[in-house]
Amino acid sequence: MTSYATVIIPVPLKQYFTYSFDSKTQNVTEGVRVKVPFGKRQVIGFVVETTSSHPEVTYEIKPISSIVDKQPLFGRNETDLALWMEKFYLCSRGEAIGTMIPSGKRDSSIPTLESDYEEAEQITPTSEQQAAIDEILSGRHRSIYLFGITGSGKTEIFLRTAESVIAKGKQVIYLVPEITLTHQLARIVARRFEGKVAILHSAMTPAQRIKEWRRIKHGDVSLVIGARSAVFAPCDDLGLIIIDEEHENSYKSGSSPRYHARQIAQRRASVSDAMLLMGSATPSLESYQMAKNPDKLYMIRLRNRVSGGHLPSIQVVNILGQRGILSPVLKQQMDSTINDGRQVILFMNRRGYNYSFHCNSCGFVLQCPHCAVNLTYHKSDHAFVCHYCGYHSPLVSACPECHSLDVSYSGFGTEKIEQEVKQTFPDARTVRLDTDIAKERDAISTIIDGFRLGEYDILLGTQMVAKGLNFPNLSLVGIVLADSTLNIPDFRSAERTFSLIVQVSGRSGRYDDKGKVIIQTTKPDSPAISYAVSGKIDEFYEQELETRKLTAFPPFTRLVQLVFRGKNEEKVRQTASFVGEVFAQSIKKYRKPDELLEMLGPSECPIAKVAQNFRHQILIRGENPSRVHTLISRVVQTLNPVSGIYLEIDFDPLALL
Ligand code: ADP
Ligand code: ZN
Ligand code: ZN
């Protein structure tokens, strides 16, 4: 008998599609994936409904080619969330559901959690922790923020809250910003929640992820641990969502739909009547501001380290005009730390060897031919590499422009630091961790575990080493160049520098009072650095909020970035300028007297070209978040697609680059 299925297809069209199937021979139900013809291609579709009555559609209904899943993979909750995302991010429901559900087709086995790691010690909460737990479990607040200094024992509070929610038969999603942290956490929870834990992150294969997804959907899992995309885990009895290190940028998706896990979590918590529990030592400015209204977000402060130890002492070294990367102060501290049998972490947020290659005769700077960014010299690859599109170019010794031999390199990254460290400390065991290294299978966990077990003296790396990790024997942290985040031309650069210093410093001396931090910079007086050094956390937030208010940036306005890109520069410019005109007209009509609602641009993006695509942008901002959304949604609805031009809309962008 012929039946019909309503199907979501991961394409940019905001509609359902109907296909037919034979209900006698084909077991098509709500929640399974099917293979269907779409134009000339075969694509995977998501069945949201089936019916036996002939639907009214204007196109010819084609039959489903094959069925992918035996058991449903999603249900009403997921479909509703996809429809909400379509409205909220102005993407299509197909793009939304394609983002939510892992693409694996068949299951594949996943490594079991290593519960044989050291026996978890029995932890008795401190009085400060206990007070926080009591407040959280009192049921008085639906959204809570644990604002606690590094080492204040937030993890234990999260886990006890999770235990209590699970004991009531509900499910918990526990988000961490980095894959490295899922490993650390997985080990801690393996014992506590035997067998009822699932892990979801992007370093797993799609087949591994789909296996975990099925276990969750089937109700076999009480606790889901994972990075950003785990916020979509198909828990039908959701009781709690935890977001650890809430301030981290990795919670925001870098591709369309550009969702933020915090926004999805807020939505899911409100729909499922679940609790939302976030935490950090450096909240995002958005959360800090929101918590000024405790009915919206209730903030709990933790002011003591569980170890009783103090925060590490921080020393700032002005390296203006210095030769070499490591200052005498830093070298001397590294030396004595290693001699004491303790460990060192060096942090630098740039990888590669040198940052720029330029000609001293004609001023030429080597850039990627496809992107408007400098190429970085990678010594181990014997190549110049573009960090935006991956372009590799062979080395040159003379200026490609004027053939002068008077050329030089400037700036440095992790690779060069590694070389200098190894030269200065030939007997120390040094290891580097950045995305170049992390390409190798299991490199991250091998290095992190090795460092924890004392196989290395010095760990140097990028962001990856900065986040939430615990190393008992670590006593010196060096921030090799704090300027590198500070100098990014973006309204969040001070916030990011501040949180980076506080977070990285927090890794040091967690278990005793010997922790030391050295910050190298040429700008010791910038507020982000001086407030972080003096530990004046609230003072930093208040003055940064003041700045944002004066400059009309978030959290005082809602900001939306529309990026037009395409290979034809003139067409990109014209499209942006046309849409800019439409916005200008609409704002004139829509804006209330005295309302802050405005357009900035159109203009070239700060990074004007990426992977052969020219980029222009329009920024819209306004004081009323939902009116900003309505305006954009209305304007975008009226736009006709222009061939060869892509429009990417980023609601609440993290950076305007
Ligand atoms: P943070 O607040 O920075 O996230 P963590 O949760 O990582 O801090 O805790 C830091 C360390 O303190 C961990 O190794 C944890 O096991 C330990 N810890 C947490 N609570 C207690 C406690 N009440 N007694 C002893 N150790 C604790
Ligand atoms: Zn030249
Ligand atoms: Zn490039």
mmCIF file of N, CA, C and O in Angstrom, residues 12 89-90 95 256 561-566 575-576 579 583 616-618 632 635-637 639-642 644-650:
data_model
loop_
_atom_site.group_PDB
_atom_site.id
_atom_site.type_symbol
_atom_site.label_atom_id
_atom_site.label_comp_id
_atom_site.label_asym_id
_atom_site.label_seq_id
_atom_site.Cartn_x
_atom_site.Cartn_y
_atom_site.Cartn_z
ATOM 1 N N PRO A 12 19.389 24.267 2.059
ATOM 2 C CA PRO A 12 18.993 25.576 2.604
ATOM 3 C C PRO A 12 17.520 25.956 2.396
ATOM 4 O O PRO A 12 17.158 27.096 2.621
ATOM 5 N N TYR A 89 18.041 31.245 14.016
ATOM 6 C CA TYR A 89 19.290 31.509 13.300
ATOM 7 C C TYR A 89 19.051 31.781 11.818
ATOM 8 O O TYR A 89 20.010 31.917 11.047
ATOM 9 N N LEU A 90 17.788 31.818 11.413
ATOM 10 C CA LEU A 90 17.437 32.029 10.015
ATOM 11 C C LEU A 90 18.160 31.066 9.077
ATOM 12 O O LEU A 90 18.572 31.431 7.979
ATOM 13 N N GLU A 95 19.254 22.303 7.519
ATOM 14 C CA GLU A 95 20.608 22.616 7.981
ATOM 15 C C GLU A 95 20.699 22.397 9.487
ATOM 16 O O GLU A 95 21.705 21.925 10.006
ATOM 17 N N SER A 256 27.796 27.529 9.547
ATOM 18 C CA SER A 256 26.366 27.771 9.568
ATOM 19 C C SER A 256 25.584 26.487 9.866
ATOM 20 O O SER A 256 25.932 25.445 9.326
ATOM 21 N N GLN A 561 26.035 39.956 12.455
ATOM 22 C CA GLN A 561 26.943 40.172 11.328
ATOM 23 C C GLN A 561 26.419 39.424 10.106
ATOM 24 O O GLN A 561 26.112 38.237 10.185
ATOM 25 N N LEU A 562 26.293 40.134 8.994
ATOM 26 C CA LEU A 562 25.908 39.485 7.742
ATOM 27 C C LEU A 562 27.113 39.553 6.812
ATOM 28 O O LEU A 562 27.560 40.645 6.463
ATOM 29 N N VAL A 563 27.634 38.407 6.457
ATOM 30 C CA VAL A 563 28.811 38.375 5.583
ATOM 31 C C VAL A 563 28.406 37.878 4.199
ATOM 32 O O VAL A 563 27.784 36.834 4.060
ATOM 33 N N PHE A 564 28.760 38.675 3.190
ATOM 34 C CA PHE A 564 28.519 38.290 1.806
ATOM 35 C C PHE A 564 29.851 37.829 1.237
ATOM 36 O O PHE A 564 30.842 38.532 1.359
ATOM 37 N N ARG A 565 29.857 36.648 0.644
ATOM 38 C CA ARG A 565 31.121 36.235 0.049
ATOM 39 C C ARG A 565 30.915 35.620 -1.321
ATOM 40 O O ARG A 565 29.841 35.085 -1.634
ATOM 41 N N GLY A 566 31.947 35.731 -2.138
ATOM 42 C CA GLY A 566 31.872 35.195 -3.492
ATOM 43 C C GLY A 566 33.191 35.431 -4.201
ATOM 44 O O GLY A 566 34.034 36.191 -3.728
ATOM 45 N N THR A 575 26.252 43.456 -4.143
ATOM 46 C CA THR A 575 25.195 42.797 -3.374
ATOM 47 C C THR A 575 25.122 43.374 -1.967
ATOM 48 O O THR A 575 24.044 43.688 -1.459
ATOM 49 N N ALA A 576 26.299 43.521 -1.340
ATOM 50 C CA ALA A 576 26.323 44.062 0.014
ATOM 51 C C ALA A 576 25.749 45.470 0.021
ATOM 52 O O ALA A 576 24.984 45.846 0.919
ATOM 53 N N VAL A 579 21.894 45.276 -0.413
ATOM 54 C CA VAL A 579 21.223 44.832 0.820
ATOM 55 C C VAL A 579 21.344 45.916 1.902
ATOM 56 O O VAL A 579 20.412 46.150 2.672
ATOM 57 N N PHE A 583 18.347 47.556 4.078
ATOM 58 C CA PHE A 583 18.360 47.682 5.540
ATOM 59 C C PHE A 583 18.159 49.134 5.967
ATOM 60 O O PHE A 583 17.398 49.427 6.886
ATOM 61 N N HIS A 616 32.456 40.906 2.236
ATOM 62 C CA HIS A 616 31.952 42.195 2.697
ATOM 63 C C HIS A 616 30.917 41.947 3.783
ATOM 64 O O HIS A 616 30.292 40.895 3.813
ATOM 65 N N GLN A 617 30.773 42.930 4.658
ATOM 66 C CA GLN A 617 29.858 42.692 5.767
ATOM 67 C C GLN A 617 28.948 43.872 6.050
ATOM 68 O O GLN A 617 29.231 45.017 5.723
ATOM 69 N N ILE A 618 27.817 43.527 6.668
ATOM 70 C CA ILE A 618 26.918 44.523 7.237
ATOM 71 C C ILE A 618 26.746 44.140 8.695
ATOM 72 O O ILE A 618 26.572 42.962 9.006
ATOM 73 N N ILE A 632 15.860 41.777 10.988
ATOM 74 C CA ILE A 632 16.703 41.013 10.073
ATOM 75 C C ILE A 632 15.906 39.929 9.371
ATOM 76 O O ILE A 632 16.004 39.733 8.164
ATOM 77 N N VAL A 635 13.833 41.523 6.589
ATOM 78 C CA VAL A 635 14.612 41.944 5.427
ATOM 79 C C VAL A 635 15.108 40.723 4.654
ATOM 80 O O VAL A 635 14.993 40.660 3.430
ATOM 81 N N VAL A 636 15.620 39.739 5.371
ATOM 82 C CA VAL A 636 16.200 38.584 4.694
ATOM 83 C C VAL A 636 15.141 37.836 3.880
ATOM 84 O O VAL A 636 15.413 37.323 2.799
ATOM 85 N N GLN A 637 13.902 37.809 4.392
ATOM 86 C CA GLN A 637 12.817 37.154 3.652
ATOM 87 C C GLN A 637 12.586 37.769 2.278
ATOM 88 O O GLN A 637 12.176 37.095 1.347
ATOM 89 N N LEU A 639 14.840 39.077 0.333
ATOM 90 C CA LEU A 639 15.992 39.027 -0.569
ATOM 91 C C LEU A 639 15.911 37.843 -1.522
ATOM 92 O O LEU A 639 15.553 36.747 -1.126
ATOM 93 N N ASN A 640 16.241 38.086 -2.765
ATOM 94 C CA ASN A 640 16.343 36.993 -3.725
ATOM 95 C C ASN A 640 17.790 36.528 -3.769
ATOM 96 O O ASN A 640 18.703 37.335 -3.678
ATOM 97 N N PRO A 641 17.981 35.212 -3.924
ATOM 98 C CA PRO A 641 19.357 34.726 -3.993
ATOM 99 C C PRO A 641 20.080 35.321 -5.208
ATOM 100 O O PRO A 641 19.473 35.517 -6.250
ATOM 101 N N VAL A 642 21.345 35.630 -5.046
ATOM 102 C CA VAL A 642 22.172 36.104 -6.157
ATOM 103 C C VAL A 642 23.160 34.988 -6.464
ATOM 104 O O VAL A 642 23.831 34.505 -5.558
ATOM 105 N N GLY A 644 26.228 32.822 -7.105
ATOM 106 C CA GLY A 644 27.648 33.018 -6.812
ATOM 107 C C GLY A 644 27.914 33.821 -5.546
ATOM 108 O O GLY A 644 29.058 34.040 -5.183
ATOM 109 N N ILE A 645 26.866 34.288 -4.875
ATOM 110 C CA ILE A 645 27.055 35.049 -3.639
ATOM 111 C C ILE A 645 26.403 34.296 -2.482
ATOM 112 O O ILE A 645 25.241 33.913 -2.551
ATOM 113 N N TYR A 646 27.167 34.077 -1.443
ATOM 114 C CA TYR A 646 26.638 33.422 -0.259
ATOM 115 C C TYR A 646 26.487 34.445 0.845
ATOM 116 O O TYR A 646 27.352 35.289 1.042
ATOM 117 N N LEU A 647 25.376 34.345 1.537
ATOM 118 C CA LEU A 647 25.145 35.224 2.681
ATOM 119 C C LEU A 647 25.182 34.375 3.939
ATOM 120 O O LEU A 647 24.435 33.402 4.066
ATOM 121 N N GLU A 648 26.078 34.709 4.837
ATOM 122 C CA GLU A 648 26.117 33.997 6.102
ATOM 123 C C GLU A 648 25.729 34.965 7.213
ATOM 124 O O GLU A 648 26.305 36.046 7.331
ATOM 125 N N ILE A 649 24.729 34.566 7.995
ATOM 126 C CA ILE A 649 24.245 35.439 9.061
ATOM 127 C C ILE A 649 24.736 34.898 10.384
ATOM 128 O O ILE A 649 24.544 33.728 10.697
ATOM 129 N N ASP A 650 25.383 35.751 11.149
ATOM 130 C CA ASP A 650 25.886 35.338 12.454
ATOM 131 C C ASP A 650 25.217 36.184 13.533
ATOM 132 O O ASP A 650 25.559 37.351 13.719
#
